[in-house]
Amino acid sequence: MNGDMRASDMRAGLDIGATKILGAVVDADGTVVAQSRQDTRPGPDGILNTATTVLDLLAAVLDGALPSHIGIGIPGIVDRDRGAVSHAVNLGLGGDWFPLAARLAARTGATVVVENDLNAATWGAHVLSGADDLAYLSLGTGLAAGFVLSGTLRRGAHGAAGEIGHVPIDPDGALCSCGQRGCLELSASGSALTAAWPSAGEVPPAVALFAAAAAGNPAAVTARDRFAAGVADAVRMLGLAVDPVAIIIGGGVAHAGEPLRAAVTAALRAQAATSPFLAALDLAGRIRLLPDRLPVGAIGAALIGNAG
Ligand SMILES: [Zn+2]
């Protein structure tokens, strides 16, 4: 890779999360040409310093040449016009607007755009899947969805499109952090799965749960099926609300891979068994997973400027 490859069609993306920042440099079709990662230091200066380190690592891979466009996906409330973020509690950002784009642009000389992390990942799912009409269901700490509908990212009038994790499904359920009871993400999210099947050691809880269930552990089968039914509820909401061509499951839980897809499609088929209406919609047939180990959020962040 030499400096001539610093073509205008190359872009850098950062996926800023509470535990790590993933960086990628991609070409126009989303092919990753460099990747890096660092543990996140919280607070405005911590985030800025960690992001700068991740970019330095990318530049080192590319012989010092970074793209002149940097896209960032970050949790919290994002003002895209100002390139600022607030209320990213797990990153140590409170109610004051943090002008991330301007601060990082001052350090790098690049054009910097900031986007909500779920929107960035949704755009990454669009790029990687080639699907122009999709719901991206993110099973991370919580549960939320993003949409690309007929090729256009749907952010929502208040940035809340796809926050279906906070649809209450059990009026007698536990109190949710949002103030409601029995929200969907209390039964169908990475946190819910970890609570149901705590995993010691290196193996992620989702991987451990699906392995134990496959081995016939009755408690694991129960926990897996309960979790899969919750995810199927989410898929059904998405299918009935927007009827997308593809429903792509991502987020940390998606690292469980094919066993997850199989459990969710089985739950969807069970729901459809008594409903010719649901059966005709074939929601199970629309479920897709992305290739594992691709930094979907960073790829989407890099390219989302194209979304308009
Ligand atoms: Zn809630």
PDB file of C-alpha atoms and ligand atoms in Angstrom:
ATOM      1  CA  MET A   1       0.000   0.000   0.000  1.00  0.00           C
ATOM      2  CA  ASN A   2       1.537   3.305  -0.967  1.00  0.00           C
ATOM      3  CA  GLY A   3       0.407   6.895  -0.734  1.00  0.00           C
ATOM      4  CA  ASP A   4      -1.213   6.752  -4.154  1.00  0.00           C
ATOM      5  CA  MET A   5      -3.818   4.435  -2.712  1.00  0.00           C
ATOM      6  CA  ARG A   6      -5.012   7.338  -0.622  1.00  0.00           C
ATOM      7  CA  ALA A   7      -7.723   7.797  -3.176  1.00  0.00           C
ATOM      8  CA  SER A   8     -10.796   9.861  -2.486  1.00  0.00           C
ATOM      9  CA  ASP A   9     -12.926   6.725  -2.546  1.00  0.00           C
ATOM     10  CA  MET A  10     -11.254   5.405   0.612  1.00  0.00           C
ATOM     11  CA  ARG A  11     -12.828   6.270   3.936  1.00  0.00           C
ATOM     12  CA  ALA A  12     -12.101   5.645   7.580  1.00  0.00           C
ATOM     13  CA  GLY A  13     -14.735   4.593  10.098  1.00  0.00           C
ATOM     14  CA  LEU A  14     -14.715   4.414  13.879  1.00  0.00           C
ATOM     15  CA  ASP A  15     -17.194   2.400  15.907  1.00  0.00           C
ATOM     16  CA  ILE A  16     -17.016   3.883  19.394  1.00  0.00           C
ATOM     17  CA  GLY A  17     -18.360   1.591  22.093  1.00  0.00           C
ATOM     18  CA  ALA A  18     -18.214   1.575  25.860  1.00  0.00           C
ATOM     19  CA  THR A  19     -15.500  -1.091  25.980  1.00  0.00           C
ATOM     20  CA  LYS A  20     -13.592  -0.606  22.722  1.00  0.00           C
ATOM     21  CA  ILE A  21     -13.174   1.563  19.660  1.00  0.00           C
ATOM     22  CA  LEU A  22     -12.962  -0.351  16.388  1.00  0.00           C
ATOM     23  CA  GLY A  23     -11.425   1.381  13.394  1.00  0.00           C
ATOM     24  CA  ALA A  24     -11.490   0.438   9.725  1.00  0.00           C
ATOM     25  CA  VAL A  25     -10.425   1.884   6.419  1.00  0.00           C
ATOM     26  CA  VAL A  26     -12.661   0.735   3.603  1.00  0.00           C
ATOM     27  CA  ASP A  27     -13.008   1.266  -0.099  1.00  0.00           C
ATOM     28  CA  ALA A  28     -16.228   2.435  -1.711  1.00  0.00           C
ATOM     29  CA  ASP A  29     -17.849  -1.010  -1.727  1.00  0.00           C
ATOM     30  CA  GLY A  30     -17.050  -1.689   1.923  1.00  0.00           C
ATOM     31  CA  THR A  31     -13.985  -3.867   1.479  1.00  0.00           C
ATOM     32  CA  VAL A  32     -11.809  -3.470   4.566  1.00  0.00           C
ATOM     33  CA  VAL A  33      -8.191  -2.573   3.801  1.00  0.00           C
ATOM     34  CA  ALA A  34      -7.058  -1.884   7.387  1.00  0.00           C
ATOM     35  CA  GLN A  35      -8.430  -2.480  10.874  1.00  0.00           C
ATOM     36  CA  SER A  36      -7.449  -1.521  14.411  1.00  0.00           C
ATOM     37  CA  ARG A  37      -8.906  -1.468  17.911  1.00  0.00           C
ATOM     38  CA  GLN A  38      -8.238  -0.049  21.353  1.00  0.00           C
ATOM     39  CA  ASP A  39      -9.939  -0.235  24.752  1.00  0.00           C
ATOM     40  CA  THR A  40     -12.059   2.875  25.235  1.00  0.00           C
ATOM     41  CA  ARG A  41     -11.040   5.478  27.765  1.00  0.00           C
ATOM     42  CA  PRO A  42     -14.195   7.296  28.921  1.00  0.00           C
ATOM     43  CA  GLY A  43     -14.967  10.984  28.957  1.00  0.00           C
ATOM     44  CA  PRO A  44     -14.444  13.565  26.208  1.00  0.00           C
ATOM     45  CA  ASP A  45     -10.640  13.551  26.371  1.00  0.00           C
ATOM     46  CA  GLY A  46     -10.477   9.779  26.808  1.00  0.00           C
ATOM     47  CA  ILE A  47     -12.649   9.189  23.751  1.00  0.00           C
ATOM     48  CA  LEU A  48     -10.671  11.690  21.703  1.00  0.00           C
ATOM     49  CA  ASN A  49      -7.334  10.194  22.721  1.00  0.00           C
ATOM     50  CA  THR A  50      -8.475   6.626  22.101  1.00  0.00           C
ATOM     51  CA  ALA A  51      -9.908   7.561  18.700  1.00  0.00           C
ATOM     52  CA  THR A  52      -6.640   9.266  17.782  1.00  0.00           C
ATOM     53  CA  THR A  53      -4.680   6.150  18.763  1.00  0.00           C
ATOM     54  CA  VAL A  54      -6.963   3.947  16.651  1.00  0.00           C
ATOM     55  CA  LEU A  55      -6.455   6.285  13.680  1.00  0.00           C
ATOM     56  CA  ASP A  56      -2.681   6.289  14.230  1.00  0.00           C
ATOM     57  CA  LEU A  57      -2.729   2.483  14.126  1.00  0.00           C
ATOM     58  CA  LEU A  58      -4.699   2.553  10.873  1.00  0.00           C
ATOM     59  CA  ALA A  59      -2.281   5.085   9.396  1.00  0.00           C
ATOM     60  CA  ALA A  60       0.640   2.831  10.338  1.00  0.00           C
ATOM     61  CA  VAL A  61      -0.924  -0.040   8.374  1.00  0.00           C
ATOM     62  CA  LEU A  62      -1.393   2.322   5.418  1.00  0.00           C
ATOM     63  CA  ASP A  63       2.132   3.756   5.491  1.00  0.00           C
ATOM     64  CA  GLY A  64       0.926   6.949   7.102  1.00  0.00           C
ATOM     65  CA  ALA A  65      -1.805   7.770   4.617  1.00  0.00           C
ATOM     66  CA  LEU A  66      -5.247   8.117   6.155  1.00  0.00           C
ATOM     67  CA  PRO A  67      -8.374   8.942   4.124  1.00  0.00           C
ATOM     68  CA  SER A  68      -9.527  12.540   4.334  1.00  0.00           C
ATOM     69  CA  HIS A  69     -13.014  11.417   5.411  1.00  0.00           C
ATOM     70  CA  ILE A  70     -13.665   9.915   8.855  1.00  0.00           C
ATOM     71  CA  GLY A  71     -17.104   8.675   9.875  1.00  0.00           C
ATOM     72  CA  ILE A  72     -17.924   7.899  13.484  1.00  0.00           C
ATOM     73  CA  GLY A  73     -20.662   5.795  15.008  1.00  0.00           C
ATOM     74  CA  ILE A  74     -21.255   6.486  18.696  1.00  0.00           C
ATOM     75  CA  PRO A  75     -24.032   5.738  21.208  1.00  0.00           C
ATOM     76  CA  GLY A  76     -26.119   8.496  22.706  1.00  0.00           C
ATOM     77  CA  ILE A  77     -27.945  11.452  21.246  1.00  0.00           C
ATOM     78  CA  VAL A  78     -26.183  12.659  18.107  1.00  0.00           C
ATOM     79  CA  ASP A  79     -26.575  16.039  16.448  1.00  0.00           C
ATOM     80  CA  ARG A  80     -25.254  15.247  12.980  1.00  0.00           C
ATOM     81  CA  ASP A  81     -25.307  18.830  11.773  1.00  0.00           C
ATOM     82  CA  ARG A  82     -23.055  19.901  14.646  1.00  0.00           C
ATOM     83  CA  GLY A  83     -21.118  16.648  14.787  1.00  0.00           C
ATOM     84  CA  ALA A  84     -21.810  16.541  18.492  1.00  0.00           C
ATOM     85  CA  VAL A  85     -22.937  13.888  20.968  1.00  0.00           C
ATOM     86  CA  SER A  86     -24.527  13.898  24.411  1.00  0.00           C
ATOM     87  CA  HIS A  87     -26.085  11.447  26.866  1.00  0.00           C
ATOM     88  CA  ALA A  88     -23.738   8.576  26.060  1.00  0.00           C
ATOM     89  CA  VAL A  89     -23.746   7.499  29.695  1.00  0.00           C
ATOM     90  CA  ASN A  90     -21.557   4.411  29.283  1.00  0.00           C
ATOM     91  CA  LEU A  91     -18.903   6.553  27.598  1.00  0.00           C
ATOM     92  CA  GLY A  92     -18.840   9.128  30.369  1.00  0.00           C
ATOM     93  CA  LEU A  93     -20.693  11.762  28.335  1.00  0.00           C
ATOM     94  CA  GLY A  94     -23.506  13.611  30.079  1.00  0.00           C
ATOM     95  CA  GLY A  95     -25.983  16.235  29.030  1.00  0.00           C
ATOM     96  CA  ASP A  96     -23.444  18.702  27.649  1.00  0.00           C
ATOM     97  CA  TRP A  97     -22.874  18.501  23.912  1.00  0.00           C
ATOM     98  CA  PHE A  98     -19.416  17.144  23.099  1.00  0.00           C
ATOM     99  CA  PRO A  99     -18.277  18.518  19.694  1.00  0.00           C
ATOM    100  CA  LEU A 100     -16.557  15.284  18.670  1.00  0.00           C
ATOM    101  CA  ALA A 101     -16.377  16.010  14.935  1.00  0.00           C
ATOM    102  CA  ALA A 102     -14.742  19.414  15.377  1.00  0.00           C
ATOM    103  CA  ARG A 103     -12.294  18.164  18.009  1.00  0.00           C
ATOM    104  CA  LEU A 104     -11.199  15.176  15.919  1.00  0.00           C
ATOM    105  CA  ALA A 105     -11.049  17.245  12.739  1.00  0.00           C
ATOM    106  CA  ALA A 106      -8.739  19.704  14.508  1.00  0.00           C
ATOM    107  CA  ARG A 107      -6.391  16.861  15.391  1.00  0.00           C
ATOM    108  CA  THR A 108      -6.443  15.043  12.056  1.00  0.00           C
ATOM    109  CA  GLY A 109      -7.218  17.619   9.384  1.00  0.00           C
ATOM    110  CA  ALA A 110      -9.874  15.256   8.043  1.00  0.00           C
ATOM    111  CA  THR A 111     -13.566  15.819   7.429  1.00  0.00           C
ATOM    112  CA  VAL A 112     -15.352  14.129  10.327  1.00  0.00           C
ATOM    113  CA  VAL A 113     -19.012  13.138  10.467  1.00  0.00           C
ATOM    114  CA  VAL A 114     -20.783  11.678  13.497  1.00  0.00           C
ATOM    115  CA  GLU A 115     -23.723   9.302  13.437  1.00  0.00           C
ATOM    116  CA  ASN A 116     -25.639   7.263  15.984  1.00  0.00           C
ATOM    117  CA  ASP A 117     -23.935   3.882  16.321  1.00  0.00           C
ATOM    118  CA  LEU A 118     -27.014   1.830  15.506  1.00  0.00           C
ATOM    119  CA  ASN A 119     -27.622   3.826  12.337  1.00  0.00           C
ATOM    120  CA  ALA A 120     -23.988   3.331  11.362  1.00  0.00           C
ATOM    121  CA  ALA A 121     -24.225  -0.434  11.905  1.00  0.00           C
ATOM    122  CA  THR A 122     -27.499  -0.552   9.982  1.00  0.00           C
ATOM    123  CA  TRP A 123     -25.827   1.162   7.046  1.00  0.00           C
ATOM    124  CA  GLY A 124     -22.948  -1.296   7.350  1.00  0.00           C
ATOM    125  CA  ALA A 125     -25.434  -4.170   7.193  1.00  0.00           C
ATOM    126  CA  HIS A 126     -26.868  -2.620   4.039  1.00  0.00           C
ATOM    127  CA  VAL A 127     -23.418  -2.343   2.455  1.00  0.00           C
ATOM    128  CA  LEU A 128     -22.307  -5.848   3.447  1.00  0.00           C
ATOM    129  CA  SER A 129     -25.556  -7.642   2.594  1.00  0.00           C
ATOM    130  CA  GLY A 130     -26.346  -5.754  -0.580  1.00  0.00           C
ATOM    131  CA  ALA A 131     -29.964  -5.572   0.612  1.00  0.00           C
ATOM    132  CA  ASP A 132     -31.640  -2.249  -0.170  1.00  0.00           C
ATOM    133  CA  ASP A 133     -34.611  -2.884   2.088  1.00  0.00           C
ATOM    134  CA  LEU A 134     -33.858  -4.254   5.505  1.00  0.00           C
ATOM    135  CA  ALA A 135     -34.322  -4.129   9.226  1.00  0.00           C
ATOM    136  CA  TYR A 136     -31.146  -4.584  11.256  1.00  0.00           C
ATOM    137  CA  LEU A 137     -31.890  -6.121  14.631  1.00  0.00           C
ATOM    138  CA  SER A 138     -29.048  -5.419  17.034  1.00  0.00           C
ATOM    139  CA  LEU A 139     -28.788  -7.835  19.949  1.00  0.00           C
ATOM    140  CA  GLY A 140     -26.212  -6.135  22.101  1.00  0.00           C
ATOM    141  CA  THR A 141     -26.466  -5.091  25.719  1.00  0.00           C
ATOM    142  CA  GLY A 142     -29.977  -3.987  24.807  1.00  0.00           C
ATOM    143  CA  LEU A 143     -32.198  -4.609  21.798  1.00  0.00           C
ATOM    144  CA  ALA A 144     -32.909  -2.096  19.064  1.00  0.00           C
ATOM    145  CA  ALA A 145     -33.414  -2.044  15.322  1.00  0.00           C
ATOM    146  CA  GLY A 146     -32.409   0.166  12.444  1.00  0.00           C
ATOM    147  CA  PHE A 147     -33.908   0.459   8.986  1.00  0.00           C
ATOM    148  CA  VAL A 148     -32.782   0.980   5.431  1.00  0.00           C
ATOM    149  CA  LEU A 149     -36.014   1.226   3.465  1.00  0.00           C
ATOM    150  CA  SER A 150     -35.891   1.337  -0.316  1.00  0.00           C
ATOM    151  CA  GLY A 151     -32.235   2.348  -0.067  1.00  0.00           C
ATOM    152  CA  THR A 152     -32.756   5.164   2.457  1.00  0.00           C
ATOM    153  CA  LEU A 153     -31.711   5.121   6.096  1.00  0.00           C
ATOM    154  CA  ARG A 154     -34.701   5.750   8.362  1.00  0.00           C
ATOM    155  CA  ARG A 155     -33.508   7.713  11.387  1.00  0.00           C
ATOM    156  CA  GLY A 156     -36.922   8.782  12.621  1.00  0.00           C
ATOM    157  CA  ALA A 157     -38.281  12.231  13.373  1.00  0.00           C
ATOM    158  CA  HIS A 158     -36.756  12.097  16.871  1.00  0.00           C
ATOM    159  CA  GLY A 159     -33.957   9.607  16.227  1.00  0.00           C
ATOM    160  CA  ALA A 160     -35.991   6.882  17.909  1.00  0.00           C
ATOM    161  CA  ALA A 161     -36.910   4.695  14.932  1.00  0.00           C
ATOM    162  CA  GLY A 162     -36.515   1.044  15.841  1.00  0.00           C
ATOM    163  CA  GLU A 163     -36.355   1.391  19.633  1.00  0.00           C
ATOM    164  CA  ILE A 164     -38.509  -1.706  19.939  1.00  0.00           C
ATOM    165  CA  GLY A 165     -36.548  -2.990  22.926  1.00  0.00           C
ATOM    166  CA  HIS A 166     -38.792  -0.716  24.937  1.00  0.00           C
ATOM    167  CA  VAL A 167     -42.080  -2.102  23.687  1.00  0.00           C
ATOM    168  CA  PRO A 168     -43.652  -3.624  26.819  1.00  0.00           C
ATOM    169  CA  ILE A 169     -44.707  -7.221  26.277  1.00  0.00           C
ATOM    170  CA  ASP A 170     -45.462  -8.173  29.903  1.00  0.00           C
ATOM    171  CA  PRO A 171     -47.485  -5.714  32.019  1.00  0.00           C
ATOM    172  CA  ASP A 172     -46.470  -7.623  35.158  1.00  0.00           C
ATOM    173  CA  GLY A 173     -42.814  -7.797  34.152  1.00  0.00           C
ATOM    174  CA  ALA A 174     -39.791  -6.268  35.817  1.00  0.00           C
ATOM    175  CA  LEU A 175     -39.236  -2.522  35.901  1.00  0.00           C
ATOM    176  CA  CYS A 176     -37.119  -1.391  32.941  1.00  0.00           C
ATOM    177  CA  SER A 177     -34.529   1.405  33.057  1.00  0.00           C
ATOM    178  CA  CYS A 178     -36.843   3.356  30.743  1.00  0.00           C
ATOM    179  CA  GLY A 179     -39.544   3.502  33.436  1.00  0.00           C
ATOM    180  CA  GLN A 180     -41.952   1.005  31.883  1.00  0.00           C
ATOM    181  CA  ARG A 181     -42.537  -2.595  32.929  1.00  0.00           C
ATOM    182  CA  GLY A 182     -41.869  -5.813  31.025  1.00  0.00           C
ATOM    183  CA  CYS A 183     -40.009  -4.317  28.060  1.00  0.00           C
ATOM    184  CA  LEU A 184     -38.987  -6.670  25.271  1.00  0.00           C
ATOM    185  CA  GLU A 185     -35.281  -6.142  25.859  1.00  0.00           C
ATOM    186  CA  LEU A 186     -35.632  -7.530  29.386  1.00  0.00           C
ATOM    187  CA  SER A 187     -36.111 -10.963  27.783  1.00  0.00           C
ATOM    188  CA  ALA A 188     -34.390 -10.611  24.396  1.00  0.00           C
ATOM    189  CA  SER A 189     -31.001  -8.911  24.617  1.00  0.00           C
ATOM    190  CA  GLY A 190     -27.413  -9.728  25.409  1.00  0.00           C
ATOM    191  CA  SER A 191     -27.983  -8.639  29.004  1.00  0.00           C
ATOM    192  CA  ALA A 192     -31.017 -10.893  29.329  1.00  0.00           C
ATOM    193  CA  LEU A 193     -29.119 -13.814  27.849  1.00  0.00           C
ATOM    194  CA  THR A 194     -26.156 -13.265  30.176  1.00  0.00           C
ATOM    195  CA  ALA A 195     -28.511 -13.099  33.158  1.00  0.00           C
ATOM    196  CA  ALA A 196     -30.145 -16.362  32.089  1.00  0.00           C
ATOM    197  CA  TRP A 197     -26.869 -18.129  31.325  1.00  0.00           C
ATOM    198  CA  PRO A 198     -23.860 -16.516  33.039  1.00  0.00           C
ATOM    199  CA  SER A 199     -20.652 -17.700  31.432  1.00  0.00           C
ATOM    200  CA  ALA A 200     -17.369 -17.860  33.254  1.00  0.00           C
ATOM    201  CA  GLY A 201     -14.133 -17.610  31.328  1.00  0.00           C
ATOM    202  CA  GLU A 202     -13.435 -16.697  27.757  1.00  0.00           C
ATOM    203  CA  VAL A 203     -16.495 -18.133  26.013  1.00  0.00           C
ATOM    204  CA  PRO A 204     -19.191 -15.510  25.372  1.00  0.00           C
ATOM    205  CA  PRO A 205     -22.472 -16.334  27.157  1.00  0.00           C
ATOM    206  CA  ALA A 206     -24.409 -16.713  23.912  1.00  0.00           C
ATOM    207  CA  VAL A 207     -21.904 -19.196  22.521  1.00  0.00           C
ATOM    208  CA  ALA A 208     -21.864 -21.117  25.812  1.00  0.00           C
ATOM    209  CA  LEU A 209     -25.667 -21.199  26.006  1.00  0.00           C
ATOM    210  CA  PHE A 210     -26.166 -22.473  22.458  1.00  0.00           C
ATOM    211  CA  ALA A 211     -23.440 -25.095  22.905  1.00  0.00           C
ATOM    212  CA  ALA A 212     -24.957 -26.349  26.150  1.00  0.00           C
ATOM    213  CA  ALA A 213     -28.411 -26.476  24.569  1.00  0.00           C
ATOM    214  CA  ALA A 214     -27.059 -28.379  21.569  1.00  0.00           C
ATOM    215  CA  ALA A 215     -25.486 -30.854  23.999  1.00  0.00           C
ATOM    216  CA  GLY A 216     -28.918 -31.468  25.503  1.00  0.00           C
ATOM    217  CA  ASN A 217     -28.647 -29.590  28.819  1.00  0.00           C
ATOM    218  CA  PRO A 218     -32.365 -29.161  29.714  1.00  0.00           C
ATOM    219  CA  ALA A 219     -31.866 -25.834  31.515  1.00  0.00           C
ATOM    220  CA  ALA A 220     -29.916 -24.511  28.539  1.00  0.00           C
ATOM    221  CA  VAL A 221     -32.610 -25.680  26.117  1.00  0.00           C
ATOM    222  CA  THR A 222     -35.198 -23.802  28.178  1.00  0.00           C
ATOM    223  CA  ALA A 223     -33.089 -20.632  28.347  1.00  0.00           C
ATOM    224  CA  ARG A 224     -32.251 -20.797  24.630  1.00  0.00           C
ATOM    225  CA  ASP A 225     -35.846 -21.309  23.587  1.00  0.00           C
ATOM    226  CA  ARG A 226     -37.084 -18.494  25.845  1.00  0.00           C
ATOM    227  CA  PHE A 227     -34.456 -16.133  24.429  1.00  0.00           C
ATOM    228  CA  ALA A 228     -35.168 -17.193  20.839  1.00  0.00           C
ATOM    229  CA  ALA A 229     -38.896 -16.638  21.385  1.00  0.00           C
ATOM    230  CA  GLY A 230     -38.160 -13.085  22.545  1.00  0.00           C
ATOM    231  CA  VAL A 231     -36.014 -12.409  19.485  1.00  0.00           C
ATOM    232  CA  ALA A 232     -38.773 -13.898  17.333  1.00  0.00           C
ATOM    233  CA  ASP A 233     -41.206 -11.440  18.950  1.00  0.00           C
ATOM    234  CA  ALA A 234     -38.886  -8.626  17.871  1.00  0.00           C
ATOM    235  CA  VAL A 235     -38.622 -10.006  14.341  1.00  0.00           C
ATOM    236  CA  ARG A 236     -42.387 -10.287  14.128  1.00  0.00           C
ATOM    237  CA  MET A 237     -42.789  -6.646  15.198  1.00  0.00           C
ATOM    238  CA  LEU A 238     -40.321  -5.544  12.543  1.00  0.00           C
ATOM    239  CA  GLY A 239     -41.924  -7.708   9.895  1.00  0.00           C
ATOM    240  CA  LEU A 240     -45.419  -6.488  10.624  1.00  0.00           C
ATOM    241  CA  ALA A 241     -44.411  -2.825  11.054  1.00  0.00           C
ATOM    242  CA  VAL A 242     -42.273  -2.294   7.961  1.00  0.00           C
ATOM    243  CA  ASP A 243     -42.316  -5.590   6.017  1.00  0.00           C
ATOM    244  CA  PRO A 244     -38.663  -5.421   4.935  1.00  0.00           C
ATOM    245  CA  VAL A 245     -37.121  -7.751   2.349  1.00  0.00           C
ATOM    246  CA  ALA A 246     -34.417  -8.880   4.804  1.00  0.00           C
ATOM    247  CA  ILE A 247     -34.134  -8.940   8.581  1.00  0.00           C
ATOM    248  CA  ILE A 248     -30.475  -9.020   9.553  1.00  0.00           C
ATOM    249  CA  ILE A 249     -29.484 -10.005  13.077  1.00  0.00           C
ATOM    250  CA  GLY A 250     -26.336  -8.385  14.432  1.00  0.00           C
ATOM    251  CA  GLY A 251     -24.783  -7.152  17.651  1.00  0.00           C
ATOM    252  CA  GLY A 252     -22.603  -9.084  20.065  1.00  0.00           C
ATOM    253  CA  VAL A 253     -25.052 -11.982  20.431  1.00  0.00           C
ATOM    254  CA  ALA A 254     -24.858 -12.602  16.672  1.00  0.00           C
ATOM    255  CA  HIS A 255     -21.338 -13.977  17.168  1.00  0.00           C
ATOM    256  CA  ALA A 256     -23.168 -17.164  18.217  1.00  0.00           C
ATOM    257  CA  GLY A 257     -23.824 -17.574  14.489  1.00  0.00           C
ATOM    258  CA  GLU A 258     -25.802 -20.381  12.910  1.00  0.00           C
ATOM    259  CA  PRO A 259     -27.176 -21.845  16.190  1.00  0.00           C
ATOM    260  CA  LEU A 260     -28.746 -18.445  16.897  1.00  0.00           C
ATOM    261  CA  ARG A 261     -30.270 -18.222  13.426  1.00  0.00           C
ATOM    262  CA  ALA A 262     -31.583 -21.761  13.720  1.00  0.00           C
ATOM    263  CA  ALA A 263     -33.175 -21.128  17.140  1.00  0.00           C
ATOM    264  CA  VAL A 264     -34.821 -17.875  16.017  1.00  0.00           C
ATOM    265  CA  THR A 265     -36.153 -19.346  12.776  1.00  0.00           C
ATOM    266  CA  ALA A 266     -37.523 -22.338  14.733  1.00  0.00           C
ATOM    267  CA  ALA A 267     -39.290 -19.932  17.108  1.00  0.00           C
ATOM    268  CA  LEU A 268     -40.716 -17.978  14.175  1.00  0.00           C
ATOM    269  CA  ARG A 269     -41.995 -21.164  12.552  1.00  0.00           C
ATOM    270  CA  ALA A 270     -43.594 -22.175  15.869  1.00  0.00           C
ATOM    271  CA  GLN A 271     -45.366 -18.795  16.026  1.00  0.00           C
ATOM    272  CA  ALA A 272     -46.520 -19.231  12.446  1.00  0.00           C
ATOM    273  CA  ALA A 273     -47.721 -22.802  12.948  1.00  0.00           C
ATOM    274  CA  THR A 274     -51.140 -21.665  14.145  1.00  0.00           C
ATOM    275  CA  SER A 275     -51.413 -18.615  11.884  1.00  0.00           C
ATOM    276  CA  PRO A 276     -51.735 -18.965   8.127  1.00  0.00           C
ATOM    277  CA  PHE A 277     -51.368 -15.156   8.051  1.00  0.00           C
ATOM    278  CA  LEU A 278     -47.954 -15.246   9.718  1.00  0.00           C
ATOM    279  CA  ALA A 279     -46.931 -18.348   7.791  1.00  0.00           C
ATOM    280  CA  ALA A 280     -47.614 -16.574   4.509  1.00  0.00           C
ATOM    281  CA  LEU A 281     -45.224 -13.760   5.510  1.00  0.00           C
ATOM    282  CA  ASP A 282     -42.329 -16.251   5.868  1.00  0.00           C
ATOM    283  CA  LEU A 283     -40.452 -14.123   8.413  1.00  0.00           C
ATOM    284  CA  ALA A 284     -38.148 -17.073   9.121  1.00  0.00           C
ATOM    285  CA  GLY A 285     -37.041 -17.057   5.501  1.00  0.00           C
ATOM    286  CA  ARG A 286     -35.997 -13.404   5.731  1.00  0.00           C
ATOM    287  CA  ILE A 287     -33.565 -13.852   8.654  1.00  0.00           C
ATOM    288  CA  ARG A 288     -29.932 -13.320   7.747  1.00  0.00           C
ATOM    289  CA  LEU A 289     -26.636 -13.080   9.575  1.00  0.00           C
ATOM    290  CA  LEU A 290     -23.643 -11.077   8.384  1.00  0.00           C
ATOM    291  CA  PRO A 291     -20.246 -12.712   7.951  1.00  0.00           C
ATOM    292  CA  ASP A 292     -18.690 -12.826  11.405  1.00  0.00           C
ATOM    293  CA  ARG A 293     -15.690 -10.731  12.411  1.00  0.00           C
ATOM    294  CA  LEU A 294     -16.380  -7.890  10.018  1.00  0.00           C
ATOM    295  CA  PRO A 295     -16.535  -4.494  11.788  1.00  0.00           C
ATOM    296  CA  VAL A 296     -20.025  -3.685  10.537  1.00  0.00           C
ATOM    297  CA  GLY A 297     -20.366  -0.522  12.641  1.00  0.00           C
ATOM    298  CA  ALA A 298     -17.040   0.933  11.508  1.00  0.00           C
ATOM    299  CA  ILE A 299     -17.754   0.031   7.865  1.00  0.00           C
ATOM    300  CA  GLY A 300     -21.138   1.700   8.040  1.00  0.00           C
ATOM    301  CA  ALA A 301     -19.717   4.755   9.809  1.00  0.00           C
ATOM    302  CA  ALA A 302     -17.121   5.143   7.068  1.00  0.00           C
ATOM    303  CA  LEU A 303     -19.656   4.989   4.256  1.00  0.00           C
ATOM    304  CA  ILE A 304     -22.793   6.476   5.779  1.00  0.00           C
ATOM    305  CA  GLY A 305     -22.037   9.914   4.408  1.00  0.00           C
ATOM    306  CA  ASN A 306     -23.294   8.439   1.155  1.00  0.00           C
ATOM    307  CA  ALA A 307     -26.703   7.932   2.763  1.00  0.00           C
ATOM    308  CA  GLY A 308     -27.552  11.605   2.481  1.00  0.00           C
TER     309      GLY A 308
HETATM  310 ZN    ZN B   1     -37.865  -0.242  28.637  1.00  0.00          ZN
END
